[in-house]
JSON list of C-alpha atoms in Angstrom, two decimals:
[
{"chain": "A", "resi": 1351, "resn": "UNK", "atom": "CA", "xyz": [-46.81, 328.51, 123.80]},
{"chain": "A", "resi": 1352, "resn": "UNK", "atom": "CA", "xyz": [-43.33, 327.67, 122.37]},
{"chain": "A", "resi": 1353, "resn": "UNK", "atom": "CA", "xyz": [-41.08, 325.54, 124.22]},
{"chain": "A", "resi": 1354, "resn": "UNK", "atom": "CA", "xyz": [-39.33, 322.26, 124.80]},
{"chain": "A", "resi": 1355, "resn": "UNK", "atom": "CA", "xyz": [-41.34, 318.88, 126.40]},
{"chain": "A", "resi": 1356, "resn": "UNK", "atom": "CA", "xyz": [-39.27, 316.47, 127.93]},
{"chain": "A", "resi": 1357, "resn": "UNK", "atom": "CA", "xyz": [-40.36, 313.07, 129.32]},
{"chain": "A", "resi": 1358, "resn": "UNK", "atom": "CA", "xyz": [-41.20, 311.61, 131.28]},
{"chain": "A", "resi": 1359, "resn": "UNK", "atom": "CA", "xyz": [-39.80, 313.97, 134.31]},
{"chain": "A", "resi": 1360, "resn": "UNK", "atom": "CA", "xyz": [-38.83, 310.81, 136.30]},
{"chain": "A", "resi": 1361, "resn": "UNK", "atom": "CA", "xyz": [-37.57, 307.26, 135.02]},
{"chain": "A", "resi": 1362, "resn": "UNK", "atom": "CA", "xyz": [-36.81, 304.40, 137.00]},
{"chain": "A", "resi": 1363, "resn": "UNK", "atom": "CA", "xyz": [-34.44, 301.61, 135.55]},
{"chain": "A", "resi": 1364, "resn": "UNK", "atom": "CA", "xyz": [-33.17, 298.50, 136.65]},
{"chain": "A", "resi": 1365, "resn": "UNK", "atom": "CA", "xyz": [-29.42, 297.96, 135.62]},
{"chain": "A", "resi": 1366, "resn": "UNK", "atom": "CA", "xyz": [-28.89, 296.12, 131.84]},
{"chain": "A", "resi": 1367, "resn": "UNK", "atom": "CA", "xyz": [-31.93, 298.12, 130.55]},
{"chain": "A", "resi": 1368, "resn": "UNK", "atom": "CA", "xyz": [-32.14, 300.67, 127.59]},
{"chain": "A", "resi": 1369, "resn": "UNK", "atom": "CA", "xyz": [-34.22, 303.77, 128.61]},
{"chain": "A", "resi": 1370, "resn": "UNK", "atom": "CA", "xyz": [-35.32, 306.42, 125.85]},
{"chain": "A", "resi": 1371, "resn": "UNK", "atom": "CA", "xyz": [-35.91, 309.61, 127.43]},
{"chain": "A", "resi": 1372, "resn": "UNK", "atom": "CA", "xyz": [-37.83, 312.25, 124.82]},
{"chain": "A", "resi": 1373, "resn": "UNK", "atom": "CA", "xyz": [-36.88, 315.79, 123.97]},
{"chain": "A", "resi": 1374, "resn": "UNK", "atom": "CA", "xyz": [-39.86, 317.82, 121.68]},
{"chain": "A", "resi": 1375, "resn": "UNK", "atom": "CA", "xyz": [-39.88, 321.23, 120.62]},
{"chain": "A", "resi": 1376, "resn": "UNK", "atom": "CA", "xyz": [-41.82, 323.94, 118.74]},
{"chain": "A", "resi": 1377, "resn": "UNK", "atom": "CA", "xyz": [-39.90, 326.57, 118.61]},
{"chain": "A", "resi": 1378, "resn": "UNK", "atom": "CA", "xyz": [-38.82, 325.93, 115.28]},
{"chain": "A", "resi": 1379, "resn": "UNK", "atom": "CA", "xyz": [-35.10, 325.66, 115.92]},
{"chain": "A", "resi": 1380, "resn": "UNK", "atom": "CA", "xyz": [-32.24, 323.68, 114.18]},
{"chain": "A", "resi": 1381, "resn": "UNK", "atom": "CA", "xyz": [-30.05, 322.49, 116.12]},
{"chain": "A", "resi": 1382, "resn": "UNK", "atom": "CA", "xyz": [-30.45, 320.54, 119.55]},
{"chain": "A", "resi": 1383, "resn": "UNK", "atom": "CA", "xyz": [-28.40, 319.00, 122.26]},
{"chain": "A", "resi": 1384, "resn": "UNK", "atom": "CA", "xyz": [-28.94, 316.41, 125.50]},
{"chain": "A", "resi": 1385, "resn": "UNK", "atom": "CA", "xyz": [-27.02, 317.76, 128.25]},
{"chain": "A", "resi": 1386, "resn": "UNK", "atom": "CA", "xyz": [-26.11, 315.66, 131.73]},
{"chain": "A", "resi": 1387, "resn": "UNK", "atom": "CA", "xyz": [-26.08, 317.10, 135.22]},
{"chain": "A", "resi": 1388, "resn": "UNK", "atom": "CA", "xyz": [-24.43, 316.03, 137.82]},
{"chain": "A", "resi": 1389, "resn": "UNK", "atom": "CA", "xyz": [-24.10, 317.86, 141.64]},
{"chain": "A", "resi": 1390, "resn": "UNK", "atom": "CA", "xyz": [-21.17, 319.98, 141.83]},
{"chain": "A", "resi": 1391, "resn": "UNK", "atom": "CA", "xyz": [-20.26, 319.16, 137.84]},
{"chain": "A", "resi": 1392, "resn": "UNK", "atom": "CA", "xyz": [-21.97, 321.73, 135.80]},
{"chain": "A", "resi": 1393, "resn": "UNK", "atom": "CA", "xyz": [-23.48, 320.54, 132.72]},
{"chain": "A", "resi": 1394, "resn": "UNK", "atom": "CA", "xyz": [-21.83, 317.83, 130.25]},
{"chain": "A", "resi": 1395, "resn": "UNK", "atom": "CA", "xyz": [-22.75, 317.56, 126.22]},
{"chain": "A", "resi": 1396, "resn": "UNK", "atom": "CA", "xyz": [-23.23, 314.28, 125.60]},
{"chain": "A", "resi": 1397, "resn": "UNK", "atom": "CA", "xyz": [-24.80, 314.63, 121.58]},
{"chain": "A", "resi": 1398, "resn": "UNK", "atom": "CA", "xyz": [-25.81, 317.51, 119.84]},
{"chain": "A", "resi": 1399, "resn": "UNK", "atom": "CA", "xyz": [-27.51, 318.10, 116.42]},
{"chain": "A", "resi": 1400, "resn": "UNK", "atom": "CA", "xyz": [-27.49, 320.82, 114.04]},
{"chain": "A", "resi": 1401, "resn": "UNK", "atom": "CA", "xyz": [-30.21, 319.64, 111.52]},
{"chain": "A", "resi": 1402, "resn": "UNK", "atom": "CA", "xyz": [-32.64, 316.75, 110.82]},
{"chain": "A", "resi": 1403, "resn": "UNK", "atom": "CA", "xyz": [-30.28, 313.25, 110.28]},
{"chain": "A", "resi": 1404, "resn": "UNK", "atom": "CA", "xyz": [-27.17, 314.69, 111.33]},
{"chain": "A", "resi": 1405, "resn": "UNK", "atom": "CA", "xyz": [-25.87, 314.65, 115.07]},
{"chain": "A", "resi": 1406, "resn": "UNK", "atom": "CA", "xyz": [-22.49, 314.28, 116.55]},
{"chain": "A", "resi": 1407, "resn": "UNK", "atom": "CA", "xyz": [-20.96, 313.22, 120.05]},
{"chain": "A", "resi": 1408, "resn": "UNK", "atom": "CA", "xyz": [-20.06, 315.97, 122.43]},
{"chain": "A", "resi": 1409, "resn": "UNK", "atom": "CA", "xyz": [-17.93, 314.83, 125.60]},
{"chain": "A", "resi": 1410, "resn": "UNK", "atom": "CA", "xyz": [-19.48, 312.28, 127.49]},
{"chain": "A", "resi": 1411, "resn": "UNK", "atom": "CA", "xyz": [-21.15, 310.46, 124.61]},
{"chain": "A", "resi": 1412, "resn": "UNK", "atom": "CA", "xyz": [-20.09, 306.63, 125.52]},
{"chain": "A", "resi": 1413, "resn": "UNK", "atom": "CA", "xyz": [-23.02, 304.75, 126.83]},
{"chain": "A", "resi": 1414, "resn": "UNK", "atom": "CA", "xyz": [-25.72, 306.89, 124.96]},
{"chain": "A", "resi": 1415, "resn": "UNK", "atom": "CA", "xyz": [-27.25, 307.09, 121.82]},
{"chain": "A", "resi": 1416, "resn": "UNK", "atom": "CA", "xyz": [-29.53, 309.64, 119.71]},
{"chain": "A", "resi": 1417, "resn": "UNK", "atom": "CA", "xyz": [-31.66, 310.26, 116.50]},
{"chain": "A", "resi": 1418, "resn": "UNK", "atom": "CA", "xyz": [-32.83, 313.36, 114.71]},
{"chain": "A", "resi": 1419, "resn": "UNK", "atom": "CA", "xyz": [-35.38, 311.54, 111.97]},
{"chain": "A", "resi": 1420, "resn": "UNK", "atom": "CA", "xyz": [-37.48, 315.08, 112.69]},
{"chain": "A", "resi": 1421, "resn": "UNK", "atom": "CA", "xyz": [-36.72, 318.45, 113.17]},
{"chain": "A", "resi": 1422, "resn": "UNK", "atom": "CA", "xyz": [-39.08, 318.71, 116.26]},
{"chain": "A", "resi": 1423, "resn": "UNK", "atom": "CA", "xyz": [-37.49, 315.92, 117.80]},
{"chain": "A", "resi": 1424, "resn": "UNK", "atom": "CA", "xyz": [-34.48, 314.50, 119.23]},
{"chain": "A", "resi": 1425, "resn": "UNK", "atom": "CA", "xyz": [-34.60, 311.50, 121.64]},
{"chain": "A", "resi": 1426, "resn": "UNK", "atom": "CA", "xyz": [-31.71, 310.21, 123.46]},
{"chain": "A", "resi": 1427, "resn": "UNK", "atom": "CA", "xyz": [-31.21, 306.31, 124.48]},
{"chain": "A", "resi": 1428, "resn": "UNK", "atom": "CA", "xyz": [-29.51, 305.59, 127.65]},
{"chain": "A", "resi": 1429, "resn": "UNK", "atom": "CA", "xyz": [-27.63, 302.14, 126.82]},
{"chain": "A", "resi": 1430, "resn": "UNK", "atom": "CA", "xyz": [-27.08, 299.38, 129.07]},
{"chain": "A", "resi": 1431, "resn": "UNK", "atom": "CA", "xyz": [-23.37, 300.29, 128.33]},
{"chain": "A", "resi": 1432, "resn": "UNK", "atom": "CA", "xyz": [-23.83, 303.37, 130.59]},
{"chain": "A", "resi": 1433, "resn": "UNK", "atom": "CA", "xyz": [-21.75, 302.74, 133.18]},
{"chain": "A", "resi": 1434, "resn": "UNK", "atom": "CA", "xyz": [-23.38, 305.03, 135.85]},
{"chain": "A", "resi": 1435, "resn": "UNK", "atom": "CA", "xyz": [-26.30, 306.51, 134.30]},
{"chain": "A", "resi": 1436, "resn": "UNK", "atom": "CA", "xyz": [-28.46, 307.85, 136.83]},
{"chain": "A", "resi": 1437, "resn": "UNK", "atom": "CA", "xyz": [-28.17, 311.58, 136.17]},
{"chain": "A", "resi": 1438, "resn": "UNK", "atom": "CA", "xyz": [-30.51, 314.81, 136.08]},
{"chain": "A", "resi": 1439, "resn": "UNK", "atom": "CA", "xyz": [-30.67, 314.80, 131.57]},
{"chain": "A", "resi": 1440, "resn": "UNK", "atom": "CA", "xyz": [-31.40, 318.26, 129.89]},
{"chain": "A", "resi": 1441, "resn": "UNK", "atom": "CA", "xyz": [-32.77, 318.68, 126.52]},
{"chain": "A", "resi": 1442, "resn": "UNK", "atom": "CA", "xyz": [-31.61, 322.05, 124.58]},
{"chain": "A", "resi": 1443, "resn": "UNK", "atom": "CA", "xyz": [-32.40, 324.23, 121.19]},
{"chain": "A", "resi": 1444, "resn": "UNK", "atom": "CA", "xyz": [-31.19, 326.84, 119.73]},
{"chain": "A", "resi": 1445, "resn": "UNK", "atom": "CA", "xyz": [-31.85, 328.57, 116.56]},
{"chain": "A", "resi": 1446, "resn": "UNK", "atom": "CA", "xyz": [-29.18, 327.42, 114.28]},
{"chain": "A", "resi": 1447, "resn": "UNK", "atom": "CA", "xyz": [-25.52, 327.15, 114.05]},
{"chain": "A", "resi": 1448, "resn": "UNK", "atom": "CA", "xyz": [-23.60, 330.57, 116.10]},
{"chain": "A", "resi": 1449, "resn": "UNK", "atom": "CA", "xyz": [-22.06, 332.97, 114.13]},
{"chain": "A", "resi": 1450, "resn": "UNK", "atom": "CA", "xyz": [-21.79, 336.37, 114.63]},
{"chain": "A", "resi": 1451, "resn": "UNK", "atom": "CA", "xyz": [-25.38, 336.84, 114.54]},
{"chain": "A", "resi": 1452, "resn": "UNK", "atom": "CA", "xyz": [-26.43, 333.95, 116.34]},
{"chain": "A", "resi": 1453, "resn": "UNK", "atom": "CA", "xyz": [-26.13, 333.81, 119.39]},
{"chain": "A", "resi": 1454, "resn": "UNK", "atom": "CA", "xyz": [-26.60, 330.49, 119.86]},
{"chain": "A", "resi": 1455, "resn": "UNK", "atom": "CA", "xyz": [-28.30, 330.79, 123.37]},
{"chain": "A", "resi": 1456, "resn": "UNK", "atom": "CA", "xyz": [-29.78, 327.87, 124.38]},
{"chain": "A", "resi": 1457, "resn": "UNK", "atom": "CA", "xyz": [-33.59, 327.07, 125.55]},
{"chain": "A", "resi": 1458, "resn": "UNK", "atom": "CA", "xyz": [-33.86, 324.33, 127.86]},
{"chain": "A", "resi": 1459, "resn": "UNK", "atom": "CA", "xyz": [-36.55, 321.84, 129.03]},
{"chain": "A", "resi": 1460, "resn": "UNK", "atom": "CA", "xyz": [-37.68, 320.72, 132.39]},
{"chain": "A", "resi": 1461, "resn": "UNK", "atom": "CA", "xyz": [-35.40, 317.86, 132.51]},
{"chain": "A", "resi": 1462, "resn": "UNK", "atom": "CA", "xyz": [-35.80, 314.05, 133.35]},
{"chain": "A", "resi": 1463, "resn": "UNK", "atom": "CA", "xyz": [-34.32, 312.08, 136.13]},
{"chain": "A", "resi": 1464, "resn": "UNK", "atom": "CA", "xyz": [-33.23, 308.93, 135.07]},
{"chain": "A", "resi": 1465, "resn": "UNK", "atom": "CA", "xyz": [-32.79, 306.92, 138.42]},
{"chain": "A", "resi": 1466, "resn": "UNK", "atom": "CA", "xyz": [-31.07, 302.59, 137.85]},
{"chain": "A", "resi": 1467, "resn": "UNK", "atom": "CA", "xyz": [-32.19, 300.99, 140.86]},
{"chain": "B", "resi": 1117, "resn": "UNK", "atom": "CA", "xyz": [-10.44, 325.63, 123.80]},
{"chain": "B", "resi": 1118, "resn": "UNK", "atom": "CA", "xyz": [-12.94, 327.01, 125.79]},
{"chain": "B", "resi": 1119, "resn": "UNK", "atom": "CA", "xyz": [-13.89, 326.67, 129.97]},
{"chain": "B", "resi": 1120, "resn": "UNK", "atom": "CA", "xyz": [-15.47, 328.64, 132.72]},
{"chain": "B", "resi": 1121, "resn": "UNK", "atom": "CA", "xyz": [-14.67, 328.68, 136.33]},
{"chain": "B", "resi": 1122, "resn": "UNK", "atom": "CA", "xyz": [-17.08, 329.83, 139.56]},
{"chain": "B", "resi": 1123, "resn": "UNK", "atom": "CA", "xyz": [-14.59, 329.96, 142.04]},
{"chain": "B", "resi": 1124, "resn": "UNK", "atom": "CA", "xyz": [-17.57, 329.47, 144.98]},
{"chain": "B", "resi": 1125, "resn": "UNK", "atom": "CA", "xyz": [-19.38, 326.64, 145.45]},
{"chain": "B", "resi": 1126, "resn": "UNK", "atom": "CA", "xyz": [-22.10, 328.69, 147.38]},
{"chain": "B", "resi": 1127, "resn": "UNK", "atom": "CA", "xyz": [-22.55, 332.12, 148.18]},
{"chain": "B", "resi": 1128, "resn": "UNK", "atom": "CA", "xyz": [-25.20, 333.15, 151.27]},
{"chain": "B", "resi": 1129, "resn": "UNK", "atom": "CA", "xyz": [-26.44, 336.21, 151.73]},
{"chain": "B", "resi": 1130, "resn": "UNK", "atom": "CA", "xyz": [-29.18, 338.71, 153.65]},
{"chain": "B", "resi": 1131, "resn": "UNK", "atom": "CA", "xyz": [-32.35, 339.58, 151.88]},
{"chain": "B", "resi": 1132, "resn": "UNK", "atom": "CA", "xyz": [-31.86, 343.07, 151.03]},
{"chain": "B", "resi": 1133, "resn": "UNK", "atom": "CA", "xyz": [-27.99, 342.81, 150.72]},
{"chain": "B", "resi": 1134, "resn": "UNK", "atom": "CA", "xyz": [-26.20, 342.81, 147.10]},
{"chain": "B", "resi": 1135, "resn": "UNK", "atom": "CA", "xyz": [-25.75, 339.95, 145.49]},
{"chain": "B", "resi": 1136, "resn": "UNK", "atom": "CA", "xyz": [-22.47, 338.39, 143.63]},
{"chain": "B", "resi": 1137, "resn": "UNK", "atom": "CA", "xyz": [-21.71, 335.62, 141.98]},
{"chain": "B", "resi": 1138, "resn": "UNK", "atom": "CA", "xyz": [-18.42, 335.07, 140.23]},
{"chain": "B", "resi": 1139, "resn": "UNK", "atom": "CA", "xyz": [-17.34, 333.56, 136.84]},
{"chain": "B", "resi": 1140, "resn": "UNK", "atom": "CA", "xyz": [-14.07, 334.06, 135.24]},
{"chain": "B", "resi": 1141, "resn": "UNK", "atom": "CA", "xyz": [-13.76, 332.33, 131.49]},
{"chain": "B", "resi": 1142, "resn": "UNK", "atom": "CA", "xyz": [-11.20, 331.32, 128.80]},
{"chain": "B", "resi": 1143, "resn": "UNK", "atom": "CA", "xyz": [-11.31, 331.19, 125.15]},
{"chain": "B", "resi": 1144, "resn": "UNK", "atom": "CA", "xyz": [-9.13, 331.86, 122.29]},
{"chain": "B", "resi": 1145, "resn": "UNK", "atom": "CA", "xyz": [-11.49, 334.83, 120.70]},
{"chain": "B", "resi": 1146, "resn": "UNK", "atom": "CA", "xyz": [-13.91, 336.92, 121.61]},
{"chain": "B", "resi": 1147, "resn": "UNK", "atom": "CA", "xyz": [-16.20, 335.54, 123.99]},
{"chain": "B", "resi": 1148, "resn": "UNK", "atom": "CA", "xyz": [-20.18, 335.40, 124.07]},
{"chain": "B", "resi": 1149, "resn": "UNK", "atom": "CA", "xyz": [-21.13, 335.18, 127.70]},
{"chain": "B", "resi": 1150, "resn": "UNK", "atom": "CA", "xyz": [-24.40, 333.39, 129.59]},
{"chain": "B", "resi": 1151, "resn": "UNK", "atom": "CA", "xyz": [-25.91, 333.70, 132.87]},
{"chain": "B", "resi": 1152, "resn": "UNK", "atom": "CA", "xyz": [-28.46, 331.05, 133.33]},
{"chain": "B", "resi": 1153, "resn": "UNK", "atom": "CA", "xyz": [-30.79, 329.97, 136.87]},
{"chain": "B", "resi": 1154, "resn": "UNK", "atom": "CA", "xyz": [-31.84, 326.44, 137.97]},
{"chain": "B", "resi": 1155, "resn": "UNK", "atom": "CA", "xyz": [-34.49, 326.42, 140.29]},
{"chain": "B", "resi": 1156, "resn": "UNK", "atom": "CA", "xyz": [-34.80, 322.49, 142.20]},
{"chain": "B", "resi": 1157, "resn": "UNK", "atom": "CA", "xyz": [-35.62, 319.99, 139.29]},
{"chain": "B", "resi": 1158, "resn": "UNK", "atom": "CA", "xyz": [-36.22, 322.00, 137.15]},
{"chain": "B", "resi": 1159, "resn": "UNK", "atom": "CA", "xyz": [-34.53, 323.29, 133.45]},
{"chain": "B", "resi": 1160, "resn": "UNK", "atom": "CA", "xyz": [-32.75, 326.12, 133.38]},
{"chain": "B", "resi": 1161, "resn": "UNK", "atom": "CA", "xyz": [-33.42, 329.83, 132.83]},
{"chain": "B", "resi": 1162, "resn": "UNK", "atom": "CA", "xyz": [-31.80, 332.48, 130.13]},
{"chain": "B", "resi": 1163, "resn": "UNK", "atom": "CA", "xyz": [-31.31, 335.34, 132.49]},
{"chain": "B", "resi": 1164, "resn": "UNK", "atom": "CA", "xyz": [-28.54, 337.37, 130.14]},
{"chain": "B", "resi": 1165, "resn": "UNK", "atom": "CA", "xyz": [-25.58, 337.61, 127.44]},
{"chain": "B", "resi": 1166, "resn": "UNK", "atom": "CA", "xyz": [-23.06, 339.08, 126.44]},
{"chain": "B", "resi": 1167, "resn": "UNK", "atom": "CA", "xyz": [-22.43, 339.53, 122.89]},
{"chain": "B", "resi": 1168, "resn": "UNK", "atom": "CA", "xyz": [-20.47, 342.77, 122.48]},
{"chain": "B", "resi": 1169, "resn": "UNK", "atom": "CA", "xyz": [-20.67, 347.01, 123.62]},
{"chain": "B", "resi": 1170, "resn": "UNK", "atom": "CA", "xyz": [-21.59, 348.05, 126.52]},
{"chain": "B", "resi": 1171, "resn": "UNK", "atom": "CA", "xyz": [-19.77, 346.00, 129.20]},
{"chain": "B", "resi": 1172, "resn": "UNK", "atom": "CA", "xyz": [-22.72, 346.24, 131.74]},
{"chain": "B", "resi": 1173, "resn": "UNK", "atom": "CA", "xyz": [-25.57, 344.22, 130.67]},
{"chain": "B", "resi": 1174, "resn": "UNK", "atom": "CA", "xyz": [-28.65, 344.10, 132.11]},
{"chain": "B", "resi": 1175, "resn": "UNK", "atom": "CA", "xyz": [-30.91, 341.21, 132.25]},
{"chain": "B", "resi": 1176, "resn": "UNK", "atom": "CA", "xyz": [-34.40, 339.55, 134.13]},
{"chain": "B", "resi": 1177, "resn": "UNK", "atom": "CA", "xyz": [-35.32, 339.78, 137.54]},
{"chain": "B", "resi": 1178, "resn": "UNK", "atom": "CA", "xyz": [-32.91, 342.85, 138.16]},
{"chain": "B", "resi": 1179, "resn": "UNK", "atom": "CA", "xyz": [-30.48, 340.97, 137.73]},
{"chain": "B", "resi": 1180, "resn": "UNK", "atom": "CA", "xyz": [-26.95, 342.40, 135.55]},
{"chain": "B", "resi": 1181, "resn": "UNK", "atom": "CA", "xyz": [-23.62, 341.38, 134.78]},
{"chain": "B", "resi": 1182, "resn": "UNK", "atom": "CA", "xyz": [-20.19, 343.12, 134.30]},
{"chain": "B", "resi": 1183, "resn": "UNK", "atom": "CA", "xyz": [-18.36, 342.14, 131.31]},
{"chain": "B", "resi": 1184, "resn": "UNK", "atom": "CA", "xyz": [-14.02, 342.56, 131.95]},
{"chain": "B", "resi": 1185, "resn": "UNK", "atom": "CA", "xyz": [-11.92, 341.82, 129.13]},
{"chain": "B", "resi": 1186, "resn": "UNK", "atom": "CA", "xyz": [-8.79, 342.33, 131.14]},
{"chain": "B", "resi": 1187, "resn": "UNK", "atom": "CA", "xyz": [-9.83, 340.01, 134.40]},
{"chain": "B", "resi": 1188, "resn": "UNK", "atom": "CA", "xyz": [-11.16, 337.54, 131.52]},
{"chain": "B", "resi": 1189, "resn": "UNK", "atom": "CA", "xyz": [-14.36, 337.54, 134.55]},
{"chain": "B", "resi": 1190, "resn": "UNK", "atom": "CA", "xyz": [-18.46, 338.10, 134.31]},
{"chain": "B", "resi": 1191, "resn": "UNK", "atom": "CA", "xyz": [-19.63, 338.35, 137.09]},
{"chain": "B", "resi": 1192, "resn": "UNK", "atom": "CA", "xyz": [-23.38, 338.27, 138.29]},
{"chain": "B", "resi": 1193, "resn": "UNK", "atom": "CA", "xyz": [-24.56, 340.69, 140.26]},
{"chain": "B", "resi": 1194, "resn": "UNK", "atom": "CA", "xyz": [-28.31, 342.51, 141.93]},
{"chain": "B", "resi": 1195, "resn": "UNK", "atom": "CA", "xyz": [-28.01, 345.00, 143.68]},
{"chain": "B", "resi": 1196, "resn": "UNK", "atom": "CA", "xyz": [-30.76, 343.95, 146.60]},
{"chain": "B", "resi": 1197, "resn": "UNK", "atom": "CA", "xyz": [-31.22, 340.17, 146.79]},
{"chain": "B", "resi": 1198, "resn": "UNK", "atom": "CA", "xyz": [-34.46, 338.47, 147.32]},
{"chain": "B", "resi": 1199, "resn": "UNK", "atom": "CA", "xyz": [-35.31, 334.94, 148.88]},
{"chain": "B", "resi": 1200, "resn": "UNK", "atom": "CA", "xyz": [-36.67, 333.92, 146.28]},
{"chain": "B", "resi": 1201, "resn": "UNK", "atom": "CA", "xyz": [-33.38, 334.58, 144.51]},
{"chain": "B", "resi": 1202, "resn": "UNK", "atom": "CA", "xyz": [-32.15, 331.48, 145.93]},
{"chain": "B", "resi": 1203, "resn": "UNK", "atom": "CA", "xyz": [-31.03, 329.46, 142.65]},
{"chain": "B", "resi": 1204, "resn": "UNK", "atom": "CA", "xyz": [-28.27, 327.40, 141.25]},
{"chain": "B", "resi": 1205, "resn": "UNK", "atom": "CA", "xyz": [-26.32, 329.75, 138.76]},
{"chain": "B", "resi": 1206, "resn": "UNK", "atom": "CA", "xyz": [-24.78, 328.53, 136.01]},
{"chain": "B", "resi": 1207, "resn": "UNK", "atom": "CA", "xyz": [-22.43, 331.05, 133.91]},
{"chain": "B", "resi": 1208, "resn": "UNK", "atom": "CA", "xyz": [-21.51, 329.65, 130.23]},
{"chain": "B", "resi": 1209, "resn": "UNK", "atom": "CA", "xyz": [-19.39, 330.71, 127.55]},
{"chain": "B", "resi": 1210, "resn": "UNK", "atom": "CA", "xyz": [-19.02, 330.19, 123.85]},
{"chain": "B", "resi": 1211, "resn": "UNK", "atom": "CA", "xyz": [-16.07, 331.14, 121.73]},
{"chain": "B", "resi": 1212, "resn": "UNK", "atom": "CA", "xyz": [-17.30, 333.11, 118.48]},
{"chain": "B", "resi": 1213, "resn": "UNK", "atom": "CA", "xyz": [-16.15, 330.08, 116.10]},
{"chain": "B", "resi": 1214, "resn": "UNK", "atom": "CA", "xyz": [-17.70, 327.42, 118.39]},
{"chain": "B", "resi": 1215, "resn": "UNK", "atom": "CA", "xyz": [-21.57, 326.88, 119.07]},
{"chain": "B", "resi": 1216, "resn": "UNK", "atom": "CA", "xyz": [-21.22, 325.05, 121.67]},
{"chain": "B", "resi": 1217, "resn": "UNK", "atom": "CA", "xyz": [-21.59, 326.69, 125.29]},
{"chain": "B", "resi": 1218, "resn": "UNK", "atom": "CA", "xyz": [-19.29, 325.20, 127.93]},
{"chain": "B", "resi": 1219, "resn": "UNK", "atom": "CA", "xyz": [-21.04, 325.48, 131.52]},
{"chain": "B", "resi": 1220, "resn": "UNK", "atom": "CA", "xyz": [-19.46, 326.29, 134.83]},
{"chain": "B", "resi": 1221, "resn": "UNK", "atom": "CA", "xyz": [-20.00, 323.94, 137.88]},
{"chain": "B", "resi": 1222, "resn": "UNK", "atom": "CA", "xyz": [-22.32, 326.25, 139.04]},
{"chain": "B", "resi": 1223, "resn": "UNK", "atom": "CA", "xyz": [-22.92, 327.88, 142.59]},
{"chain": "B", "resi": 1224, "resn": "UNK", "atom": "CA", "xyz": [-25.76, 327.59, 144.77]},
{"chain": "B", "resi": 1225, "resn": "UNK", "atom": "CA", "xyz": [-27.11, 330.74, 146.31]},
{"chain": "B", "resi": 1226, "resn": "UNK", "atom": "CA", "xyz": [-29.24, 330.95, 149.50]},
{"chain": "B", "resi": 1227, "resn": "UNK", "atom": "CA", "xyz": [-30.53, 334.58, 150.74]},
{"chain": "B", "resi": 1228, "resn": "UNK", "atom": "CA", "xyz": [-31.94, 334.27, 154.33]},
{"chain": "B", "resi": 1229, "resn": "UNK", "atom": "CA", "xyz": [-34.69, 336.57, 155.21]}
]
């Protein structure tokens, strides 16, 4: 089955450490985005990419940091510069760039949640 | 720019009762809409869109949506709620010269049996 893996589905971190949380997907789709979640704010873009080596910072990017070295796979670092990181994280596709065809409806993954102790 | 606002935090209702959850939007063009569901830790769900025609779109789980240009709103609706309809909704928009959806803050519904 198609579909995006994200792991692992709960992290534990003591403050001043990186984390890498991982984002896979088969579905064959370009571009891809890490989402945060916080109660009672929606969802914030923090990076997105639209193809393989290319990825740019959405609204909350500070603190965080992201590769696309494969289109399958886009893993996002939580940095020790993070000031408050502990957060519900959402990994995202989507076939390509929207246009008037596109949709660009996103399919999410399970989620990880990153707890700093 | 582009933003979406669901102007209730939670909305309760009986099992059996109709269901609505509100979401008004703004962007500078035409607008592709989202409803999406978040069931506890979990990702979230595609449940319908938008795109363009028919201003009534249907979508899963019975669920369907009312598009209004005029009220700039989209708002979620089933006509006989379930428990297990009890969700976090999320209602998103995209501007047709931006791919990236903006979410709403969502609201939490509860249907009591």
């Amino acid at each position: 089955d198609g579909g995006i893996t994200q792991s692992p589905k709960y992290l534990f971190r003591k403050e001043g450490q990186n984390v890498t949380l991982s984002c896979e997907q088969n579905l064959n789709h370009d571009a891809m985005y890490w989402y945060r979640q916080d109660p009672g704010q929606g969802l914030r873009l923090i990076y997105y990419s639209q193809i393989v080596n290319d990825f740019q910072k959405g609204d909350i990017a500070e603190g965080y940091s992201v590769s696309r070295e494969k289109k399958e796979s886009f893993p996002l670092t939580v940095t020790s510069a993070q000031k408050n990181p502990t957060a519900f994280y959402l990994c995202a596709s989507s076939i390509g760039v929207a246009g008037r065809l596109n949709t660009g409806e996103l399919f999410f993954g399970e989620g990880s949640r990153l707890t700093v102790l | 720019a582009q933003s979406v606002a669901q102007p209730e935090d939670q909305v309760n209702v009986a099992e059996g009762n109709p269901l609505t959850v509100k979401c008004t939007y703004s962007v500078s063009g035409n607008p592709y809409l989202f409803w999406y569901v978040q069931y506890p830790n979990r990702g979230l769900q595609f449940l319908l869109k938008y795109i363009t025609g028919d201003n009534l779109v249907k979508g899963s789980y019975g669920f369907e949506a009312e598009f209004n240009k005029s009220q700039t709103s989209f708002h979620l609706k089933k006509p006989s709620a379930l428990v297990s309809d009890s969700a976090l909704y999320f209602c998103a928009v995209r501007d047709l010269g931006d791919y990236k959806l903006s979410f709403g803050a969502g609201t939490t519904v509860t249907v009591r049996a």
